[in-house]
XYZ file of C-alpha atoms in Angstrom:
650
model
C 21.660 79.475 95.304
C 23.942 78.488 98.556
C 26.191 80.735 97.442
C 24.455 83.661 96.733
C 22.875 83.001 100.161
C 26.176 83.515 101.396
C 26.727 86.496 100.152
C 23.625 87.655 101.051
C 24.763 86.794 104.343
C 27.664 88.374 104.305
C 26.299 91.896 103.126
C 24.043 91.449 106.086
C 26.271 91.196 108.920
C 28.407 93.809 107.011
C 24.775 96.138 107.931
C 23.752 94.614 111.220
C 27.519 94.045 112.775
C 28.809 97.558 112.130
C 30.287 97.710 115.468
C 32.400 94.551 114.691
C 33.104 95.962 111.485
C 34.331 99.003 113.172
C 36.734 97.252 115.225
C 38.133 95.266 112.645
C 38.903 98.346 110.511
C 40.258 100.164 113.592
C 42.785 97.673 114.249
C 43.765 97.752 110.531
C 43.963 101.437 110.439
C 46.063 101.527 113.297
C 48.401 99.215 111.811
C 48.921 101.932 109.087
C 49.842 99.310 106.824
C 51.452 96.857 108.542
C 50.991 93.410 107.836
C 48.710 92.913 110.908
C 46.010 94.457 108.761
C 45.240 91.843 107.391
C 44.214 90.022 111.242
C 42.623 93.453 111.555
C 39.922 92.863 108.549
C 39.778 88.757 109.490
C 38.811 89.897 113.161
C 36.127 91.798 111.576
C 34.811 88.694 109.395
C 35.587 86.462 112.039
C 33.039 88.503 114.208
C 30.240 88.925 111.293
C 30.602 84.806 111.242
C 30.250 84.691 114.661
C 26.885 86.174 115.481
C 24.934 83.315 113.682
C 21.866 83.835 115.237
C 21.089 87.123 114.208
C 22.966 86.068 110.547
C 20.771 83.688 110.676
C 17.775 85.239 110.977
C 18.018 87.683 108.956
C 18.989 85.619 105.921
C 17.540 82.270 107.397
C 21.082 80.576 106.285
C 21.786 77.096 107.348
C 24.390 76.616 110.284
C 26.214 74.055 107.909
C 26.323 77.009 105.085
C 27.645 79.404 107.444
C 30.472 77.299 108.968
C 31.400 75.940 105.627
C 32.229 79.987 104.546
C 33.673 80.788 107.407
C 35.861 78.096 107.131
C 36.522 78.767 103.527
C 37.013 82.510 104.452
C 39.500 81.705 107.422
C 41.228 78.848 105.324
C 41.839 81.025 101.578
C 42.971 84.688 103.521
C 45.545 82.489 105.697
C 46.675 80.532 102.363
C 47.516 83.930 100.889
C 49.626 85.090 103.522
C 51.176 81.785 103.970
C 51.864 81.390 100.198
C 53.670 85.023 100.885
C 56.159 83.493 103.194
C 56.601 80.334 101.684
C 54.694 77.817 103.859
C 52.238 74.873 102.312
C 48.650 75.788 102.463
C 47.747 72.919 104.224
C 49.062 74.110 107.522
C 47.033 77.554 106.601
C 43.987 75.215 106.020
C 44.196 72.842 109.839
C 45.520 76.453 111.602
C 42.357 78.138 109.972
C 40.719 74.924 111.984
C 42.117 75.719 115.338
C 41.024 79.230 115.009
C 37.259 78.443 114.078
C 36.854 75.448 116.498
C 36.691 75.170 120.204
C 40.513 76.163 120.924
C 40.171 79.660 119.076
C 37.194 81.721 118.550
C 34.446 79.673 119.047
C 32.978 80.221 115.558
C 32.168 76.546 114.755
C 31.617 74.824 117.934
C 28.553 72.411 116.603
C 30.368 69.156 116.667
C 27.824 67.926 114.180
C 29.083 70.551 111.656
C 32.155 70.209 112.523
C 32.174 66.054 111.413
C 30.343 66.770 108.615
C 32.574 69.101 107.246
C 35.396 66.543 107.581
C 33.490 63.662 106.362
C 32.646 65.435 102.851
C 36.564 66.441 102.773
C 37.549 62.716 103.609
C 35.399 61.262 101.357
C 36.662 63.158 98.278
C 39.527 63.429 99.160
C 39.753 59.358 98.711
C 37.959 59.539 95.608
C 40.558 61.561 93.799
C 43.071 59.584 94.958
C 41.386 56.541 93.708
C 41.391 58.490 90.556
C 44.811 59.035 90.517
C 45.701 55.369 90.989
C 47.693 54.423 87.974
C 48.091 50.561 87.566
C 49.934 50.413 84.249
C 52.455 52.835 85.588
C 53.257 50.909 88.685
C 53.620 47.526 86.237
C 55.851 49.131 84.044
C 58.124 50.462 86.853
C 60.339 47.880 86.573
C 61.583 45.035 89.174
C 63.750 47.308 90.891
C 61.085 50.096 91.387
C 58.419 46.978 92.190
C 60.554 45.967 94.865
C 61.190 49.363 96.322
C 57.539 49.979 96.974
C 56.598 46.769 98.330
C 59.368 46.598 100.552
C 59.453 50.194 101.650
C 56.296 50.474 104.057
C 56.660 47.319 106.126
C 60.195 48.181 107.028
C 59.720 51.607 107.722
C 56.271 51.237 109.985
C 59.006 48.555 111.646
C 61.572 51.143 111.744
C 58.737 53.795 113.552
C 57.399 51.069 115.846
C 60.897 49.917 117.179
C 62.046 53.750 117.462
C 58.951 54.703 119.339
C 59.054 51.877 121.956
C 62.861 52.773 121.998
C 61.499 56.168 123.259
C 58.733 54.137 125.716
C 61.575 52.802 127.400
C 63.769 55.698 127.835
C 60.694 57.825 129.221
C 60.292 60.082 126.844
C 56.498 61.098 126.129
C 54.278 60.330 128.579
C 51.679 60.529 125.691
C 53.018 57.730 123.558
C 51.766 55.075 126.445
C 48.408 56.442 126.206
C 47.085 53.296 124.372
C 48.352 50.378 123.099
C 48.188 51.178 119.402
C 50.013 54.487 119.478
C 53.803 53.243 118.386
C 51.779 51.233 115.459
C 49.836 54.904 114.556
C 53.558 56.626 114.835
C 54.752 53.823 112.604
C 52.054 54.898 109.943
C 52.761 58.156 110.034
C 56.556 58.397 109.081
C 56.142 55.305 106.294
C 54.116 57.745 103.739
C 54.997 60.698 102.109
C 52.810 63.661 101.076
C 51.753 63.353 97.254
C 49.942 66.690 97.660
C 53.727 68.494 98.459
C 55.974 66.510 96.396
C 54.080 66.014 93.065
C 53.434 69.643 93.496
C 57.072 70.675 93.803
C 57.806 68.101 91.218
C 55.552 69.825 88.711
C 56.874 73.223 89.409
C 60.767 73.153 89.119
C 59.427 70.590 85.824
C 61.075 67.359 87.272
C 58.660 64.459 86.899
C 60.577 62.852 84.378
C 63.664 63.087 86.024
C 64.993 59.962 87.497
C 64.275 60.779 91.012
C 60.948 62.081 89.709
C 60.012 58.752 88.205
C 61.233 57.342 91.827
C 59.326 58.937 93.610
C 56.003 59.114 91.597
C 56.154 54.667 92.105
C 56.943 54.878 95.556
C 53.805 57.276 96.261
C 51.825 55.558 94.771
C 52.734 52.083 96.660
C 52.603 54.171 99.540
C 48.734 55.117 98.985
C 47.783 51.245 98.098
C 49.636 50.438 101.799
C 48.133 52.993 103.142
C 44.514 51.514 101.246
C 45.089 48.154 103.013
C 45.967 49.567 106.335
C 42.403 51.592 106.345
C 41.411 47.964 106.179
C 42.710 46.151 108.788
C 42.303 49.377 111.213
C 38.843 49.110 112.268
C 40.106 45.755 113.861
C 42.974 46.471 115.277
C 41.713 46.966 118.688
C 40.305 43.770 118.364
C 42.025 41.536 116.077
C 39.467 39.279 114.863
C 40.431 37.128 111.485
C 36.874 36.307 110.944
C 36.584 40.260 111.306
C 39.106 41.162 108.814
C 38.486 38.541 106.593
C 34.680 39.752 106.699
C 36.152 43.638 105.822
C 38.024 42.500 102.696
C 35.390 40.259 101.761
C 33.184 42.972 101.933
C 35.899 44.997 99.632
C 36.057 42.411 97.143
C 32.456 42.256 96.757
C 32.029 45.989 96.508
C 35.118 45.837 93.567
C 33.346 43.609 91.470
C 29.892 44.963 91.744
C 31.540 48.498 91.354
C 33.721 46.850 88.401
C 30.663 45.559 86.880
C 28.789 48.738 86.704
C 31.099 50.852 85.670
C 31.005 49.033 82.667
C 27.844 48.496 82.118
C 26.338 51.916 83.451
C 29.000 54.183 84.130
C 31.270 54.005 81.036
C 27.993 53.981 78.855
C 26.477 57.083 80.762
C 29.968 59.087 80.681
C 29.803 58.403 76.697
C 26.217 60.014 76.879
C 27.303 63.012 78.473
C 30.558 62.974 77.253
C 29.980 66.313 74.892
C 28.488 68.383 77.857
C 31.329 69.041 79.840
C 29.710 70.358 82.868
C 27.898 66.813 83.282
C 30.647 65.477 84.088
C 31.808 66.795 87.411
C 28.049 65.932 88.367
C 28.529 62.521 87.287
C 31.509 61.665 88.622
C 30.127 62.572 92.104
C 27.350 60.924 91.829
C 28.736 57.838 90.784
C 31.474 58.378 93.705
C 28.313 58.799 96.246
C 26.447 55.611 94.513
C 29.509 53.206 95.550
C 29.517 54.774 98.758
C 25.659 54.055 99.221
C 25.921 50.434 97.728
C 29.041 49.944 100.462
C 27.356 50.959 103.040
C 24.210 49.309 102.557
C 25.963 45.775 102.564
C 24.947 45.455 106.210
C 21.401 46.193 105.992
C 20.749 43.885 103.163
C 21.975 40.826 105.395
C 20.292 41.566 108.396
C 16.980 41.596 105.940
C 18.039 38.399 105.104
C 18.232 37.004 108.391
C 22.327 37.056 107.887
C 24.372 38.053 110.949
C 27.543 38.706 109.053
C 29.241 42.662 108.544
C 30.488 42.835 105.009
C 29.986 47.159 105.097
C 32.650 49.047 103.327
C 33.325 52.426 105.284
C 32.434 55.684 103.035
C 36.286 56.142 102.220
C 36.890 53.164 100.771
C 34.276 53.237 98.855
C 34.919 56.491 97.331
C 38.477 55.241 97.136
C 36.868 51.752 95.154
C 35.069 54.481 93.361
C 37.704 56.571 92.084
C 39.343 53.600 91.027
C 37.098 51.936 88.543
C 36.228 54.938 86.613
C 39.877 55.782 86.340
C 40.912 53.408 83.574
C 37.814 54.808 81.317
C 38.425 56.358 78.484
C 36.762 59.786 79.694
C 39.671 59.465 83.008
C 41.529 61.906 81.852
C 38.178 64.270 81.845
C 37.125 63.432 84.727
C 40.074 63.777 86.714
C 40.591 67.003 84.941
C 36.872 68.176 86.017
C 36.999 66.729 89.694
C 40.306 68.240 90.065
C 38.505 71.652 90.033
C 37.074 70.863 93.167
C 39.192 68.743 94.918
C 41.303 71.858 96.153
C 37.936 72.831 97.844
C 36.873 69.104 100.022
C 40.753 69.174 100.722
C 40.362 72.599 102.242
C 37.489 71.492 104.372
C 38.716 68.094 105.255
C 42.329 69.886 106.629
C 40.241 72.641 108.397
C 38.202 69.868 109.962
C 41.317 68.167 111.350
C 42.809 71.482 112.505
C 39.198 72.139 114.207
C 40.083 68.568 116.378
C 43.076 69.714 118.026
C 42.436 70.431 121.524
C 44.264 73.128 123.859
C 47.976 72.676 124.136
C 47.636 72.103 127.868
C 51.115 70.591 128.006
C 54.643 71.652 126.348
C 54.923 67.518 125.995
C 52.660 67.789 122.210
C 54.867 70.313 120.715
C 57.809 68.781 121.471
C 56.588 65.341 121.034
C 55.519 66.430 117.612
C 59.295 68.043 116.322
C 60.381 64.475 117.698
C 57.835 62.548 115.101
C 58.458 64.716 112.342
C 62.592 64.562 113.223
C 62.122 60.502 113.375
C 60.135 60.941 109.933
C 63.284 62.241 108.491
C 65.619 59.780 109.698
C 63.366 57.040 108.422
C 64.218 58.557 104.994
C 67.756 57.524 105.965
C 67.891 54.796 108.006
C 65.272 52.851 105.286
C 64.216 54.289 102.288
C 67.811 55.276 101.403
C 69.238 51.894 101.951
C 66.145 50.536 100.756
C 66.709 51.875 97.022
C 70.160 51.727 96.801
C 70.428 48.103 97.541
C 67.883 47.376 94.817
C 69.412 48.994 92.362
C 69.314 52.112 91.936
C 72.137 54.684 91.932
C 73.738 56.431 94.500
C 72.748 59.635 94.124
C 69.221 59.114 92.924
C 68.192 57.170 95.863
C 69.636 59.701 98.343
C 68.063 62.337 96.503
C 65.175 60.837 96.360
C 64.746 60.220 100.114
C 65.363 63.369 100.771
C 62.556 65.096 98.544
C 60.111 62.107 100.026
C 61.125 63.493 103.555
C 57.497 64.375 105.191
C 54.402 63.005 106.525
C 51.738 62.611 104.430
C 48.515 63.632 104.396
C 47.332 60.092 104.102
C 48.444 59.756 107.503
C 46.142 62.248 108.836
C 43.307 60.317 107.147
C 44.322 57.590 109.323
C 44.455 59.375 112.620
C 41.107 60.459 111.506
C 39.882 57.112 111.318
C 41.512 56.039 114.222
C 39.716 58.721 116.352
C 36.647 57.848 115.577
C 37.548 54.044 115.936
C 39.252 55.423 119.801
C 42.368 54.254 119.246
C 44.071 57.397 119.964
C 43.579 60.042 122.051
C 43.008 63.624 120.820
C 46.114 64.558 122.390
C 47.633 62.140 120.044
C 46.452 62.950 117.083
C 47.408 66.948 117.793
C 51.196 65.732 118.363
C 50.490 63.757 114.497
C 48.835 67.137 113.180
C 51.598 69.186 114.198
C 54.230 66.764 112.943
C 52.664 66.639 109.726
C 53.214 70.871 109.980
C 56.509 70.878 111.200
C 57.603 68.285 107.824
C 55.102 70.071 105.188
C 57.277 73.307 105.766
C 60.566 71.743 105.541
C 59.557 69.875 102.753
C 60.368 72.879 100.252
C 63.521 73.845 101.416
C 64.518 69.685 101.382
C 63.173 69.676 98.208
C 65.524 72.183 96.560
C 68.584 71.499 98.222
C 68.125 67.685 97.736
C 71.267 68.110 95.697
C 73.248 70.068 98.106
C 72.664 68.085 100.755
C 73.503 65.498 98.729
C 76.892 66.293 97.602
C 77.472 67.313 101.053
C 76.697 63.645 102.244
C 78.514 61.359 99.142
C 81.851 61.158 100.454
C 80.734 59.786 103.572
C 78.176 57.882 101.742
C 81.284 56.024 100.327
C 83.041 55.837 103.314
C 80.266 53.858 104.911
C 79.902 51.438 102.074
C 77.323 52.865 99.276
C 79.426 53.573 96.326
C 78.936 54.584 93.305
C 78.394 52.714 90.669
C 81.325 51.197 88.663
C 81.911 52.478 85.279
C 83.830 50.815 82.102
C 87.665 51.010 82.343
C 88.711 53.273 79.176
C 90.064 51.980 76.414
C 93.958 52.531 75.357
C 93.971 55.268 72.941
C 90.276 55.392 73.034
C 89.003 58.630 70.613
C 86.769 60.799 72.059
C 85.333 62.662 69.026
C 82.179 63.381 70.601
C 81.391 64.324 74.580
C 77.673 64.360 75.880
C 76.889 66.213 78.846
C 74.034 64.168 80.653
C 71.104 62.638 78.747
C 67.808 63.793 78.575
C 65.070 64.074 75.769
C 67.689 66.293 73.635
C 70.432 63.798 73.837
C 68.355 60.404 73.240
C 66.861 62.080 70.244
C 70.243 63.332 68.985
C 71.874 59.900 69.566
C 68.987 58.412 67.402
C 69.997 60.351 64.542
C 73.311 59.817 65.326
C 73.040 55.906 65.328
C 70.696 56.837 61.704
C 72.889 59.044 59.512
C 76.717 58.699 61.381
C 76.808 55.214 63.512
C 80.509 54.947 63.095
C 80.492 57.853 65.295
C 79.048 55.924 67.794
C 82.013 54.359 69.449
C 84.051 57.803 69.604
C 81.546 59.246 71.616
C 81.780 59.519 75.305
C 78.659 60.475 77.677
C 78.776 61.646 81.298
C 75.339 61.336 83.236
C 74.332 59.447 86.404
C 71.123 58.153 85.637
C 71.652 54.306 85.562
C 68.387 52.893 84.062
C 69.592 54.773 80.793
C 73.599 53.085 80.847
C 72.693 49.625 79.737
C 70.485 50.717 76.756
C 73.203 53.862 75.713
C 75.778 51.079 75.663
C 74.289 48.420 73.656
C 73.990 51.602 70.996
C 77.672 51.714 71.318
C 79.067 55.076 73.209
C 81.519 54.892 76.248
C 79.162 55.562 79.033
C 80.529 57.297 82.883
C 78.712 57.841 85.292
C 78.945 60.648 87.213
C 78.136 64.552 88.114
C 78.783 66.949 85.021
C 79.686 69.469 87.238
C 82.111 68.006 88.691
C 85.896 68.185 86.400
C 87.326 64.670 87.552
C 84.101 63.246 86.341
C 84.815 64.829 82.380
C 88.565 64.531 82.354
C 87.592 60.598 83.433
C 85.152 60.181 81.097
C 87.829 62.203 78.389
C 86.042 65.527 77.872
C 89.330 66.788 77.890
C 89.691 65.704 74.161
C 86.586 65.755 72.593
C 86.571 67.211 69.091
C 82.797 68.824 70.072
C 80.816 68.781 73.287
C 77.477 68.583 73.471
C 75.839 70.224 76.872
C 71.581 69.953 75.976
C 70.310 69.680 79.807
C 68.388 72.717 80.450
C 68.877 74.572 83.001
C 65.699 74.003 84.963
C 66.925 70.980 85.204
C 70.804 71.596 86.061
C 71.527 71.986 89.891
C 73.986 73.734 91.661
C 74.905 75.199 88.368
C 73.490 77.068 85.054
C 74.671 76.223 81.777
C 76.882 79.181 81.636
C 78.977 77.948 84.333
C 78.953 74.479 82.603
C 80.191 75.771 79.442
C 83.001 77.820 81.316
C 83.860 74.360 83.097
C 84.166 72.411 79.937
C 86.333 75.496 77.804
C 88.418 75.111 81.528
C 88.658 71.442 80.978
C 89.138 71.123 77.070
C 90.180 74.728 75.281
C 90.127 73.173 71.778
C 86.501 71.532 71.676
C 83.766 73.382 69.582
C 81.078 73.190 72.347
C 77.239 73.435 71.548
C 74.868 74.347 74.344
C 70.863 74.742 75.290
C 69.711 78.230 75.815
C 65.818 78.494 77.508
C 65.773 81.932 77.501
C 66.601 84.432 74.380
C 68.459 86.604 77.307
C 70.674 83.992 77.875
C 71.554 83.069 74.638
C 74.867 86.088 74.597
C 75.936 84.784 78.391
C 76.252 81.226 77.494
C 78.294 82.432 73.966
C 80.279 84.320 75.803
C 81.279 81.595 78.300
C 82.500 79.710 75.335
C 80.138 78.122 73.717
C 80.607 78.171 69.583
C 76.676 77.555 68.864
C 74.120 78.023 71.213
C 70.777 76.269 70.299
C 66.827 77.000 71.383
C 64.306 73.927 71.570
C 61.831 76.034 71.746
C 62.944 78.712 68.554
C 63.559 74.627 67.030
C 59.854 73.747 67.951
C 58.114 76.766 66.444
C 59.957 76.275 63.093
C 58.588 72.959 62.864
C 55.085 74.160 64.386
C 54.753 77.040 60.997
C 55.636 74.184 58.630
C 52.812 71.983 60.100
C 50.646 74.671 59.732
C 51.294 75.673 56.378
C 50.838 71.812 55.597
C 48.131 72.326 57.299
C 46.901 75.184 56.276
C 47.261 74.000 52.145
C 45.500 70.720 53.149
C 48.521 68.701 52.725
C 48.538 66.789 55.599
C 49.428 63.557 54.205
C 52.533 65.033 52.478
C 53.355 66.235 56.339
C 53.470 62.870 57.700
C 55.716 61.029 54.962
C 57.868 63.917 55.166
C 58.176 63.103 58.843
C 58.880 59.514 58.689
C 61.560 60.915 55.705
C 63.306 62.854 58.010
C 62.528 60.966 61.630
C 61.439 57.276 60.793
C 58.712 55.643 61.778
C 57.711 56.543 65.275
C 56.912 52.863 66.317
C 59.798 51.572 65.210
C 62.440 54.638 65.750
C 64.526 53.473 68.963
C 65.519 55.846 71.623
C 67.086 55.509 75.399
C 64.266 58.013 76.545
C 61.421 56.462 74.626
């Protein structure tokens, strides 16, 4: 009904605001098509949103329901045109906030709509990520990737504090002595990285199970349980009372169990109820999210009834957070993040366009430049910690710089935090503009950082060695050592080839020699028995090291969404360069690029997917003939048993 309100509302300033109309379409016209049509038609909007007392009359629409479309209005035609020139939506969403609040056109200036419209984006916004919180993932990260994420917040937020009192006592930004807290809010604010950006970009160029991928995925997730227990302590920090923040986590624990405790007995039971209705379970999901909340907050009220004088209130966040969390190891999770997902895009919206409506007038060229300061120290944390940070643990050389580099922005859960902390008055507003803006300034580098992670990187190795980060050391190779085979990189391809290698042909299995520079994978690939090397397989010193040079057959399987800085083409022209003899077999993802790749030398070019849809028709005619049962011995005929079939990429 709200919505067809709105539209109602709409149509009737499009009637009773002709003038603005007018105006709006004049300034478009006389743009003859220029792209500052497009402020031509907003203007126009903007104007029918603005005159809310005649809207409002006339269609007798709530202020709330009126900011909320404007907002949505502003927020979506500004995401289109920044999604034209490549720049994150979320800097559309808190500039579509400055242009509706106070600083721009005046077209939300109730403050009371204004925090409301936050507080329902902040408290979903929390509630997803509780969703999202995967606790079996982070245990079976590994010590090295366990380490990484418990180490990596306290010594960056030391690395921010330290820099920013470095920049107190040089005398740079007046604003940073503003209050006390400020170098432990800048501290915050370059120790997490976005999850919205990079698990976006990591879905879209289809490298989440790549090994910086997999890095980064842990370290996010530590980042948003550090960022969890610092919502915690920060309503005391003003004031650090132990009996204050022991009563806060108290109150947590409390609100986990109890929130434990029903899901199980309520919650899981009711989501089984509804479980065949699909639409019920958005709409239970939110109201279970908005039933912790209640029970949080109603901690309080309960002990003052009782004559107790004792705060054990969870804030609305955590809660949701607490929330999110318990109903995400259900077995409907996978549902219900799938159904909340649909409209988490639209709380984020708000909540951004809320922040972006609490920046005040840029009265001073200090918050601009203060904020490209931030977001530059942001980067060199990446450096400075997180980069030293992973290597020393473990991890390879080139995985840990490239994954520093793709982790290389402010996060979003920061700005929750300067949220919280202007309510709480820890900061000023001035403050949490220069944080706002940061968070900008980083959210559009991050795509360009993103994709030339690699570039950067192999600008920055050699140096990287110089200073003492080396690569990892690889086996010294045998005298006379046969190279029958050569494997170019490992990924699902490879493992499952070296499986049925190690199956039908083990003796094999010492002539074969594999290039690839994901480390986690060496130990198990040489307990199978090949010569392992790391290294880059673009690079020729790396093959004729690893003897690729005389290989019988090469194998090149990594696809080339995957490949950087090169295609397989180019690969397959390196390797004929390296080794004329070999017959070389590589991946093809496209049919169009099956005739390039042949005719840069490659002898047989394969297709997973033309592979795939074989084996898809015979499971259908199995299917199809009701022989389903014949299907699966067949399988474990020609596979083995799935359970007990061993793999490096399991």
């Amino acid at each position: 009904m709200n919505l067809a309100r709105l539209l109602l509302l709409v149509f009737k300033g499009l009637t009773h605001n002709r003038l603005a109309v007018f105006a709006g379409s004049a300034c478009a016209n006389g743009a003859q098509r220029h792209p500052s049509r497009a402020i031509g038609v907003l203007s126009g909007f903007l104007a029918i949103f603005s005159a809310s007392p005649a809207l409002a009359a006339g269609g007798a629409v709530p202020t709330l329901v009126a900011d909320i479309g404007a907002s949505l209005l502003v927020a979506g035609g500004l995401a289109v045109l920044f999604a034209r020139i490549g720049i994150p939506s979320i800097a559309a969403f808190i500039l579509a906030g400055v242009g509706l609040g106070p600083v721009g056109f005046h077209i939300i200036t109730d403050p009371g709509s204004i925090e409301a419209i936050a507080q329902i984006g902040f408290v979903l916004l929390l509630f997803v990520i509780g969703l999202e919180i995967d606790l079996p993932r982070i245990l079976a990260s590994g010590r090295t990737l366990l380490l990484a994420g418990l180490l990596q917040f306290p010594l960056t937020l030391l690395f921010g504090v330290l820099a920013t009192k470095l920049l107190i006592f040089a005398g740079i930004g007046g604003l940073l002595t503003a209050a006390p807290l400020t170098p432990l809010y800048v501290g915050v604010a370059v120790s997490v990285s976005s999850s919205l950006l990079v698990v976006k970009l990591f879905q879209e160029h289809f490298q989440l199970d790549t090994r910086p991928g997999q890095i980064s995925l842990i370290i996010l997730i530590f980042q948003d349980i550090w960022a969890i227990v610092a919502t915690l302590i920060q309503p005391s920090l003003d004031n650090p009372d132990i009996v204050a923040i022991l009563s806060s986590f108290f109150g947590i624990g409390i609100l986990i169990i109890i929130a434990g405790v029903l899901s199980r007995l309520i919650a899981h039971r009711a989501f089984s109820w509804i479980a065949k209705k699909p639409e019920l379970i958005l709409l239970g999901a939110m109201s279970w999210c908005f039933a912790i909340v209640a029970v949080g907050s109603s901690f309080d009220p309960l002990l003052h009834m009782m004559g107790i004088d004792l705060s054990l209130a969870v804030g609305s966040g955590m809660a949701a957070l607490i929330a999110g969390a318990t109903i995400a190891s259900s077995p409907y999770s996978v549902e219900i993040v799938t159904k909340v997902g649909l409209v988490k895009d639209f709380f984020v919206t708000l909540f951004f366009v809320g922040l972006g409506m609490s920046i005040p007038a840029l009265t001073s060229p200090e918050i601009p430049l203060l904020a490209v300061l931030i977001a530059a120290l942001a980067v060199l944390a990446r450096q400075f910690v997180f980069f030293p940070v992973f290597y020393f643990l473990g991890i390879d050389q080139r995985s840990a710089q490239v994954s520093s580099i793709q982790l290389a922005q402010i996060s979003e859960f920061s700005l929750v935090i300067v949220f919280l902390g202007l309510e709480l008055n820890h900061i000023s507003q001035e403050f949490a503009a220069v944080i706002i803006l940061a968070f900008v300034i980083t959210a559009i580098l991050t795509t360009p950082l993103f994709e030339k992670a690699y570039v950067i990187y192999d600008s920055m190795k050699s140096t990287l060695s110089r200073l003492g980060f080396k690569e990892p050391g690889t086996e010294e190779e045998k005298a006379g050592h046969e190279v029958v085979l050569g494997i170019l990189g490992v990924h699902r391809d490879a493992s499952s080839f070296l499986a049925e290698l190690a199956r039908h042909q083990p003796d094999l299995l010492p002539h074969t020699s594999i290039v690839d520079f994901n480390v986690s994978l060496h130990p198990a690939i040489r307990e199978m028995g090949p010569h392992i090397v790391y290294g880059d397989i673009t690079n020729e010193e790396a093959l004729l090291h690893a003897g690729i040079d005389r290989a019988k057959v090469v194998l090149c399987t990594i696809p080339d969404d995957l490949l950087r800085g090169i295609d397989t083409a180019a690969l397959v022209r390196l390797v004929r360069h390296v080794n004329p003899t070999a017959t070389i077999i590589a991946n093809a993802i496209t049919l169009s690029k099956v005739d390039k790749i042949r005719n840069a030398g490659a002898d047989i070019v394969y297709m997973p997917r033309l592979e795939v849809g074989t084996t898809l028709f015979d499971a259908f005619n199995h299917a199809y003939d009701k022989e389903v049962e014949l299907y699966r011995s067949r399988q474990v005929e020609r596979f083995g048993d799935p359970e007990s079939r061993k793999e490096v990429m399991n």
